GROMACS .gro file of N, CA, C and O in nm:
model
  444
    1MET      N    1  11.988   8.095  12.339
    1MET     CA    2  12.080   8.110  12.256
    1MET      C    3  12.102   7.942  12.187
    1MET      O    4  12.079   8.014  12.072
    2ILE      N    5  12.131   7.853  12.223
    2ILE     CA    6  12.137   7.723  12.150
    2ILE      C    7  12.024   7.730  12.053
    2ILE      O    8  11.991   7.689  11.957
    3ARG      N    9  11.882   7.748  12.138
    3ARG     CA   10  11.799   7.708  12.083
    3ARG      C   11  11.714   7.780  11.964
    3ARG      O   12  11.692   7.718  11.883
    4MET      N   13  11.804   7.922  11.965
    4MET     CA   14  11.755   8.013  11.822
    4MET      C   15  11.855   7.976  11.705
    4MET      O   16  11.796   7.974  11.618
    5ILE      N   17  11.993   7.929  11.784
    5ILE     CA   18  12.055   7.869  11.663
    5ILE      C   19  12.038   7.754  11.658
    5ILE      O   20  12.002   7.726  11.492
    6THR      N   21  11.990   7.675  11.671
    6THR     CA   22  11.890   7.522  11.612
    6THR      C   23  11.758   7.629  11.570
    6THR      O   24  11.790   7.516  11.407
    7LEU      N   25  11.696   7.667  11.586
    7LEU     CA   26  11.579   7.692  11.464
    7LEU      C   27  11.631   7.740  11.394
    7LEU      O   28  11.564   7.752  11.241
    8LEU      N   29  11.731   7.845  11.352
    8LEU     CA   30  11.774   7.866  11.261
    8LEU      C   31  11.860   7.816  11.158
    8LEU      O   32  11.844   7.813  11.035
    9LEU      N   33  11.933   7.724  11.245
    9LEU     CA   34  11.950   7.576  11.146
    9LEU      C   35  11.880   7.525  11.047
    9LEU      O   36  11.920   7.477  10.939
   10LEU      N   37  11.771   7.463  11.137
   10LEU     CA   38  11.656   7.434  11.076
   10LEU      C   39  11.598   7.470  10.958
   10LEU      O   40  11.565   7.394  10.866
   11GLY      N   41  11.608   7.620  10.982
   11GLY     CA   42  11.493   7.712  10.863
   11GLY      C   43  11.594   7.665  10.766
   11GLY      O   44  11.552   7.693  10.647
   12ILE      N   45  11.687   7.696  10.736
   12ILE     CA   46  11.823   7.678  10.612
   12ILE      C   47  11.813   7.542  10.547
   12ILE      O   48  11.804   7.579  10.463
   13TRP      N   49  11.825   7.474  10.699
   13TRP     CA   50  11.780   7.333  10.611
   13TRP      C   51  11.665   7.329  10.552
   13TRP      O   52  11.642   7.198  10.466
   14ARG      N   53  11.543   7.348  10.578
   14ARG     CA   54  11.443   7.341  10.516
   14ARG      C   55  11.392   7.416  10.416
   14ARG      O   56  11.360   7.428  10.279
   15LEU      N   57  11.533   7.525  10.387
   15LEU     CA   58  11.514   7.635  10.256
   15LEU      C   59  11.567   7.531  10.145
   15LEU      O   60  11.586   7.562  10.024
   16LEU      N   61  11.658   7.463  10.202
   16LEU     CA   62  11.757   7.388  10.115
   16LEU      C   63  11.712   7.282  10.070
   16LEU      O   64  11.736   7.262   9.907
   17PHE      N   65  11.587   7.265  10.062
   17PHE     CA   66  11.499   7.143  10.031
   17PHE      C   67  11.375   7.205   9.965
   17PHE      O   68  11.267   7.098   9.901
   18ASP      N   69  11.364   7.342   9.953
   18ASP     CA   70  11.217   7.422   9.910
   18ASP      C   71  11.227   7.426   9.789
   18ASP      O   72  11.314   7.447   9.680
   19ARG      N   73  11.161   7.367   9.697
   19ARG     CA   74  11.194   7.374   9.513
   19ARG      C   75  11.162   7.538   9.468
   19ARG      O   76  11.193   7.547   9.378
   20ARG      N   77  11.099   7.642   9.550
   20ARG     CA   78  11.040   7.741   9.542
   20ARG      C   79  11.178   7.831   9.497
   20ARG      O   80  11.245   7.943   9.451
   21VAL      N   81  11.347   7.764   9.575
   21VAL     CA   82  11.438   7.874   9.599
   21VAL      C   83  11.529   7.797   9.442
   21VAL      O   84  11.546   7.654   9.442
   22SER      N   85  11.590   7.915   9.380
   22SER     CA   86  11.686   7.825   9.268
   22SER      C   87  11.775   7.762   9.322
   22SER      O   88  11.821   7.803   9.446
   23PHE      N   89  11.824   7.708   9.248
   23PHE     CA   90  11.930   7.604   9.234
   23PHE      C   91  12.107   7.737   9.247
   23PHE      O   92  12.152   7.668   9.343
   24CYS      N   93  12.098   7.815   9.207
   24CYS     CA   94  12.171   7.892   9.199
   24CYS      C   95  12.201   7.923   9.365
   24CYS      O   96  12.331   7.984   9.433
   25VAL      N   97  12.070   8.037   9.415
   25VAL     CA   98  12.067   8.059   9.533
   25VAL      C   99  12.144   7.944   9.679
   25VAL      O  100  12.182   7.964   9.766
   26LYS      N  101  12.093   7.817   9.575
   26LYS     CA  102  12.138   7.630   9.697
   26LYS      C  103  12.273   7.669   9.647
   26LYS      O  104  12.290   7.562   9.807
   27MET      N  105  12.365   7.705   9.633
   27MET     CA  106  12.507   7.676   9.627
   27MET      C  107  12.601   7.775   9.679
   27MET      O  108  12.686   7.746   9.759
   28LEU      N  109  12.518   7.881   9.764
   28LEU     CA  110  12.581   7.936   9.872
   28LEU      C  111  12.605   7.855   9.986
   28LEU      O  112  12.737   7.868  10.042
   29PRO      N  113  12.516   7.772  10.064
   29PRO     CA  114  12.544   7.717  10.135
   29PRO      C  115  12.657   7.579  10.161
   29PRO      O  116  12.763   7.560  10.212
   30LEU      N  117  12.650   7.566  10.022
   30LEU     CA  118  12.741   7.472   9.977
   30LEU      C  119  12.913   7.509   9.942
   30LEU      O  120  13.000   7.460   9.980
   31PHE      N  121  12.862   7.687   9.897
   31PHE     CA  122  13.068   7.723   9.891
   31PHE      C  123  13.124   7.744  10.057
   31PHE      O  124  13.161   7.730  10.043
   32ALA      N  125  12.993   7.778  10.146
   32ALA     CA  126  13.028   7.772  10.260
   32ALA      C  127  13.083   7.628  10.358
   32ALA      O  128  13.220   7.682  10.391
   33ALA      N  129  13.025   7.552  10.289
   33ALA     CA  130  13.089   7.409  10.371
   33ALA      C  131  13.200   7.382  10.301
   33ALA      O  132  13.352   7.365  10.325
   34ILE      N  133  13.226   7.409  10.131
   34ILE     CA  134  13.336   7.337  10.072
   34ILE      C  135  13.513   7.475  10.148
   34ILE      O  136  13.593   7.435  10.153
   35TYR      N  137  13.444   7.628  10.113
   35TYR     CA  138  13.555   7.734  10.240
   35TYR      C  139  13.603   7.685  10.328
   35TYR      O  140  13.726   7.651  10.399
   36VAL      N  141  13.451   7.626  10.444
   36VAL     CA  142  13.487   7.568  10.575
   36VAL      C  143  13.595   7.425  10.573
   36VAL      O  144  13.743   7.391  10.700
   37ILE      N  145  13.594   7.374  10.501
   37ILE     CA  146  13.700   7.245  10.460
   37ILE      C  147  13.806   7.262  10.413
   37ILE      O  148  13.905   7.160  10.430
   38SER      N  149  13.823   7.343  10.282
   38SER     CA  150  13.957   7.362  10.200
   38SER      C  151  14.048   7.425  10.314
   38SER      O  152  14.017   7.513  10.396
   39PRO      N  153  14.159   7.350  10.258
   39PRO     CA  154  14.316   7.421  10.356
   39PRO      C  155  14.340   7.555  10.332
   39PRO      O  156  14.425   7.645  10.387
   40PHE      N  157  14.255   7.666  10.226
   40PHE     CA  158  14.270   7.780  10.196
   40PHE      C  159  14.201   7.869  10.282
   40PHE      O  160  14.092   7.859  10.269
   41ASP      N  161  14.260   8.021  10.324
   41ASP     CA  162  14.198   8.046  10.393
   41ASP      C  163  14.244   8.226  10.365
   41ASP      O  164  14.304   8.287  10.289
   42LEU      N  165  14.134   8.282  10.390
   42LEU     CA  166  14.143   8.460  10.337
   42LEU      C  167  14.247   8.534  10.426
   42LEU      O  168  14.351   8.619  10.401
   43ARG      N  169  14.244   8.492  10.562
   43ARG     CA  170  14.383   8.544  10.625
   43ARG      C  171  14.437   8.373  10.684
   43ARG      O  172  14.367   8.276  10.733
   44PRO      N  173  14.523   8.373  10.675
   44PRO     CA  174  14.641   8.289  10.712
   44PRO      C  175  14.619   8.243  10.862
   44PRO      O  176  14.604   8.369  10.951
   45ASP      N  177  14.637   8.155  10.938
   45ASP     CA  178  14.657   8.072  11.041
   45ASP      C  179  14.755   8.094  11.103
   45ASP      O  180  14.846   8.029  11.114
   46PHE      N  181  14.788   8.181  11.166
   46PHE     CA  182  14.867   8.202  11.298
   46PHE      C  183  14.849   8.162  11.390
   46PHE      O  184  14.933   8.087  11.499
   47MET      N  185  14.737   8.218  11.498
   47MET     CA  186  14.733   8.196  11.619
   47MET      C  187  14.655   8.104  11.627
   47MET      O  188  14.540   8.079  11.582
   48PRO      N  189  14.614   7.986  11.689
   48PRO     CA  190  14.561   7.901  11.770
   48PRO      C  191  14.390   7.955  11.787
   48PRO      O  192  14.419   8.006  11.845
   49GLY      N  193  14.291   7.942  11.731
   49GLY     CA  194  14.170   7.982  11.775
   49GLY      C  195  14.149   8.104  11.677
   49GLY      O  196  14.002   8.104  11.652
   50PHE      N  197  14.236   8.178  11.661
   50PHE     CA  198  14.230   8.307  11.582
   50PHE      C  199  14.218   8.286  11.431
   50PHE      O  200  14.106   8.310  11.350
   51GLY      N  201  14.246   8.181  11.378
   51GLY     CA  202  14.218   8.096  11.255
   51GLY      C  203  14.082   8.083  11.214
   51GLY      O  204  14.067   8.058  11.102
   52PHE      N  205  14.009   8.059  11.289
   52PHE     CA  206  13.866   8.013  11.302
   52PHE      C  207  13.789   8.126  11.256
   52PHE      O  208  13.689   8.122  11.226
   53ILE      N  209  13.794   8.284  11.280
   53ILE     CA  210  13.777   8.372  11.263
   53ILE      C  211  13.681   8.387  11.124
   53ILE      O  212  13.539   8.432  11.128
   54ASP      N  213  13.795   8.404  11.031
   54ASP     CA  214  13.745   8.394  10.854
   54ASP      C  215  13.667   8.315  10.871
   54ASP      O  216  13.570   8.360  10.758
   55ASP      N  217  13.682   8.197  10.891
   55ASP     CA  218  13.587   8.121  10.860
   55ASP      C  219  13.437   8.106  10.905
   55ASP      O  220  13.316   8.115  10.816
   56VAL      N  221  13.452   8.124  11.045
   56VAL     CA  222  13.270   8.155  11.078
   56VAL      C  223  13.197   8.319  10.996
   56VAL      O  224  13.138   8.268  10.953
   57LEU      N  225  13.287   8.375  10.984
   57LEU     CA  226  13.244   8.521  10.896
   57LEU      C  227  13.191   8.482  10.738
   57LEU      O  228  13.079   8.559  10.719
   58VAL      N  229  13.275   8.428  10.712
   58VAL     CA  230  13.233   8.311  10.589
   58VAL      C  231  13.093   8.314  10.560
   58VAL      O  232  13.014   8.274  10.477
   59VAL      N  233  13.112   8.188  10.695
   59VAL     CA  234  13.001   8.139  10.650
   59VAL      C  235  12.856   8.213  10.750
   59VAL      O  236  12.771   8.175  10.653
   60ILE      N  237  12.880   8.305  10.801
   60ILE     CA  238  12.819   8.361  10.840
   60ILE      C  239  12.744   8.493  10.719
   60ILE      O  240  12.602   8.476  10.667
   61ILE      N  241  12.834   8.543  10.649
   61ILE     CA  242  12.780   8.600  10.528
   61ILE      C  243  12.709   8.509  10.451
   61ILE      O  244  12.568   8.552  10.389
   62LEU      N  245  12.737   8.388  10.366
   62LEU     CA  246  12.697   8.339  10.288
   62LEU      C  247  12.557   8.255  10.318
   62LEU      O  248  12.463   8.278  10.266
   63MET      N  249  12.541   8.251  10.456
   63MET     CA  250  12.403   8.168  10.497
   63MET      C  251  12.305   8.312  10.500
   63MET      O  252  12.175   8.286  10.478
   64THR      N  253  12.359   8.468  10.498
   64THR     CA  254  12.295   8.544  10.520
   64THR      C  255  12.191   8.547  10.378
   64THR      O  256  12.145   8.562  10.365
   65LEU      N  257  12.325   8.567  10.293
   65LEU     CA  258  12.292   8.598  10.150
   65LEU      C  259  12.213   8.487  10.116
   65LEU      O  260  12.115   8.523  10.011
   66PHE      N  261  12.249   8.378  10.162
   66PHE     CA  262  12.096   8.200  10.109
   66PHE      C  263  11.955   8.289  10.160
   66PHE      O  264  11.861   8.269  10.068
   67VAL      N  265  11.973   8.351  10.283
   67VAL     CA  266  11.786   8.356  10.328
   67VAL      C  267  11.803   8.502  10.282
   67VAL      O  268  11.684   8.507  10.184
   68LEU      N  269  11.834   8.561  10.221
   68LEU     CA  270  11.839   8.701  10.168
   68LEU      C  271  11.778   8.683  10.023
   68LEU      O  272  11.695   8.736   9.934
   69PHE      N  273  11.839   8.602   9.961
   69PHE     CA  274  11.817   8.549   9.804
   69PHE      C  275  11.724   8.456   9.762
   69PHE      O  276  11.680   8.471   9.660
   70SER      N  277  11.687   8.372   9.878
   70SER     CA  278  11.540   8.321   9.883
   70SER      C  279  11.416   8.430   9.883
   70SER      O  280  11.410   8.511   9.972
   71PRO      N  281  11.333   8.369   9.825
   71PRO     CA  282  11.200   8.369   9.769
   71PRO      C  283  11.105   8.383   9.948
   71PRO      O  284  11.144   8.347  10.068
   72ARG      N  285  11.051   8.504   9.945
   72ARG     CA  286  10.987   8.550  10.124
   72ARG      C  287  10.917   8.461  10.156
   72ARG      O  288  10.898   8.406  10.273
   73GLU      N  289  10.822   8.375  10.034
   73GLU     CA  290  10.709   8.286  10.101
   73GLU      C  291  10.840   8.187  10.150
   73GLU      O  292  10.726   8.157  10.269
   74ALA      N  293  10.888   8.091  10.096
   74ALA     CA  294  10.949   7.992  10.093
   74ALA      C  295  11.034   8.020  10.247
   74ALA      O  296  11.015   7.954  10.321
   75VAL      N  297  11.135   8.147  10.303
   75VAL     CA  298  11.205   8.181  10.371
   75VAL      C  299  11.069   8.179  10.582
   75VAL      O  300  11.076   8.107  10.632
   76ALA      N  301  10.932   8.238  10.494
   76ALA     CA  302  10.817   8.290  10.627
   76ALA      C  303  10.793   8.087  10.614
   76ALA      O  304  10.775   8.070  10.778
   77ASP      N  305  10.782   7.971  10.499
   77ASP     CA  306  10.703   7.882  10.538
   77ASP      C  307  10.871   7.802  10.595
   77ASP      O  308  10.806   7.671  10.729
   78SER      N  309  10.964   7.804  10.599
   78SER     CA  310  11.089   7.757  10.679
   78SER      C  311  11.095   7.794  10.794
   78SER      O  312  11.156   7.696  10.890
   79PHE      N  313  11.109   7.908  10.802
   79PHE     CA  314  11.125   7.945  10.987
   79PHE      C  315  10.998   7.943  11.029
   79PHE      O  316  11.036   8.044  11.140
   80ARG      N  317  10.904   7.914  10.955
   80ARG     CA  318  10.756   7.889  11.068
   80ARG      C  319  10.814   7.810  11.200
   80ARG      O  320  10.844   7.715  11.191
   81ARG      N  321  10.757   7.830  11.284
   81ARG     CA  322  10.790   7.738  11.451
   81ARG      C  323  10.767   7.625  11.423
   81ARG      O  324  10.666   7.582  11.349
   82HIS      N  325  10.828   7.480  11.435
   82HIS     CA  326  10.809   7.366  11.470
   82HIS      C  327  10.658   7.301  11.545
   82HIS      O  328  10.642   7.374  11.640
   83GLY      N  329  10.579   7.213  11.435
   83GLY     CA  330  10.459   7.228  11.522
   83GLY      C  331  10.341   7.300  11.493
   83GLY      O  332  10.224   7.279  11.544
   84GLU      N  333  10.404   7.374  11.371
   84GLU     CA  334  10.270   7.494  11.407
   84GLU      C  335  10.146   7.433  11.318
   84GLU      O  336  10.226   7.418  11.201
   85ASN      N  337  10.041   7.448  11.281
   85ASN     CA  338   9.924   7.387  11.223
   85ASN      C  339   9.907   7.427  11.124
   85ASN      O  340   9.902   7.556  11.078
   86THR      N  341  10.001   7.334  10.975
   86THR     CA  342   9.989   7.458  10.873
   86THR      C  343   9.918   7.328  10.768
   86THR      O  344   9.949   7.190  10.794
   87SER      N  345   9.806   7.358  10.687
   87SER     CA  346   9.732   7.280  10.554
   87SER      C  347   9.832   7.229  10.439
   87SER      O  348   9.837   7.176  10.425
   88SER      N  349   9.978   7.340  10.403
   88SER     CA  350  10.022   7.242  10.294
   88SER      C  351  10.165   7.215  10.345
   88SER      O  352  10.205   7.211  10.424
   89LYS      N  353  10.200   7.154  10.240
   89LYS     CA  354  10.313   7.091  10.308
   89LYS      C  355  10.471   7.133  10.234
   89LYS      O  356  10.436   7.305  10.130
   90PRO      N  357  10.595   7.184  10.263
   90PRO     CA  358  10.722   7.255  10.252
   90PRO      C  359  10.717   7.288  10.044
   90PRO      O  360  10.716   7.193  10.065
   91GLY      N  361  10.720   7.405  10.023
   91GLY     CA  362  10.729   7.377   9.949
   91GLY      C  363  10.620   7.440   9.814
   91GLY      O  364  10.614   7.463   9.714
   92GLU      N  365  10.504   7.441   9.881
   92GLU     CA  366  10.386   7.460   9.782
   92GLU      C  367  10.256   7.554   9.888
   92GLU      O  368  10.281   7.613  10.001
   93PRO      N  369  10.228   7.629   9.784
   93PRO     CA  370  10.150   7.769   9.825
   93PRO      C  371  10.055   7.753   9.943
   93PRO      O  372   9.991   7.616   9.923
   94ASP      N  373  10.020   7.803  10.057
   94ASP     CA  374   9.932   7.833  10.139
   94ASP      C  375   9.791   7.873  10.090
   94ASP      O  376   9.832   7.998  10.022
   95ASN      N  377   9.730   7.805  10.155
   95ASN     CA  378   9.574   7.854  10.057
   95ASN      C  379   9.522   7.928  10.185
   95ASN      O  380   9.359   7.934  10.187
   96THR      N  381   9.569   7.893  10.287
   96THR     CA  382   9.499   8.082  10.400
   96THR      C  383   9.505   8.190  10.304
   96THR      O  384   9.562   8.224  10.312
   97VAL      N  385   9.357   8.236  10.357
   97VAL     CA  386   9.389   8.349  10.333
   97VAL      C  387   9.344   8.430  10.438
   97VAL      O  388   9.263   8.426  10.538
   98ASP      N  389   9.446   8.579  10.525
   98ASP     CA  390   9.431   8.639  10.622
   98ASP      C  391   9.335   8.746  10.600
   98ASP      O  392   9.317   8.791  10.465
   99GLY      N  393   9.247   8.832  10.637
   99GLY     CA  394   9.149   8.887  10.666
   99GLY      C  395   9.074   8.914  10.759
   99GLY      O  396   9.149   8.873  10.899
  100ARG      N  397   9.037   9.049  10.801
  100ARG     CA  398   8.929   9.100  10.863
  100ARG      C  399   8.790   9.104  10.887
  100ARG      O  400   8.738   9.067  10.747
  101ALA      N  401   8.687   9.088  11.002
  101ALA     CA  402   8.581   9.050  10.939
  101ALA      C  403   8.470   9.165  11.049
  101ALA      O  404   8.566   9.215  11.139
  102ARG      N  405   8.357   9.212  11.025
  102ARG     CA  406   8.318   9.302  11.080
  102ARG      C  407   8.195   9.278  11.116
  102ARG      O  408   8.108   9.256  10.992
  103HIS      N  409   8.117   9.312  11.249
  103HIS     CA  410   7.976   9.190  11.262
  103HIS      C  411   7.880   9.409  11.195
  103HIS      O  412   7.922   9.492  11.307
  104VAL      N  413   7.781   9.381  11.108
  104VAL     CA  414   7.673   9.465  11.076
  104VAL      C  415   7.565   9.433  11.122
  104VAL      O  416   7.504   9.331  11.111
  105ASP      N  417   7.488   9.511  11.234
  105ASP     CA  418   7.352   9.504  11.278
  105ASP      C  419   7.270   9.523  11.199
  105ASP      O  420   7.253   9.630  11.117
  106ASP      N  421   7.211   9.448  11.094
  106ASP     CA  422   7.067   9.488  10.984
  106ASP      C  423   6.991   9.612  11.032
  106ASP      O  424   6.946   9.665  10.963
  107ASP      N  425   6.985   9.607  11.183
  107ASP     CA  426   6.822   9.677  11.204
  107ASP      C  427   6.914   9.828  11.220
  107ASP      O  428   6.819   9.938  11.165
  108THR      N  429   7.042   9.887  11.217
  108THR     CA  430   7.103   9.965  11.212
  108THR      C  431   7.149  10.029  11.046
  108THR      O  432   7.158  10.162  11.043
  109GLN      N  433   7.153   9.972  11.000
  109GLN     CA  434   7.174   9.977  10.822
  109GLN      C  435   7.023  10.021  10.778
  109GLN      O  436   7.048  10.135  10.690
  110SER      N  437   6.874   9.975  10.799
  110SER     CA  438   6.769  10.022  10.739
  110SER      C  439   6.693  10.145  10.797
  110SER      O  440   6.613  10.201  10.698
  111ARG      N  441   6.810  10.238  10.884
  111ARG     CA  442   6.731  10.353  10.883
  111ARG      C  443   6.790  10.499  10.821
  111ARG      O  444   6.862  10.469  10.735
   0.00000   0.00000   0.00000
């Protein structure tokens, strides 16, 4: 569970510095941080511990929107497992072409 959260945060961190993600979309994590730091809440903190529930929900919603509004290619590159061999730098298009190959025997073609 901790590893999954760490990979998620690392992917979001990479998306923040990806040139393919627009400036407006990059404001969503900033709004989440401001909301957590600010003294204003959607729901007042009456009971200790329960006051963080709205903070967590706002952060989860804004981070989800951040990932959803980012370009698919940027998200795929950012959430790629660390250490995976890739020839392109983050933020640049990948030059790899996926495809299938099939061996055709020349002897069977001439009949």
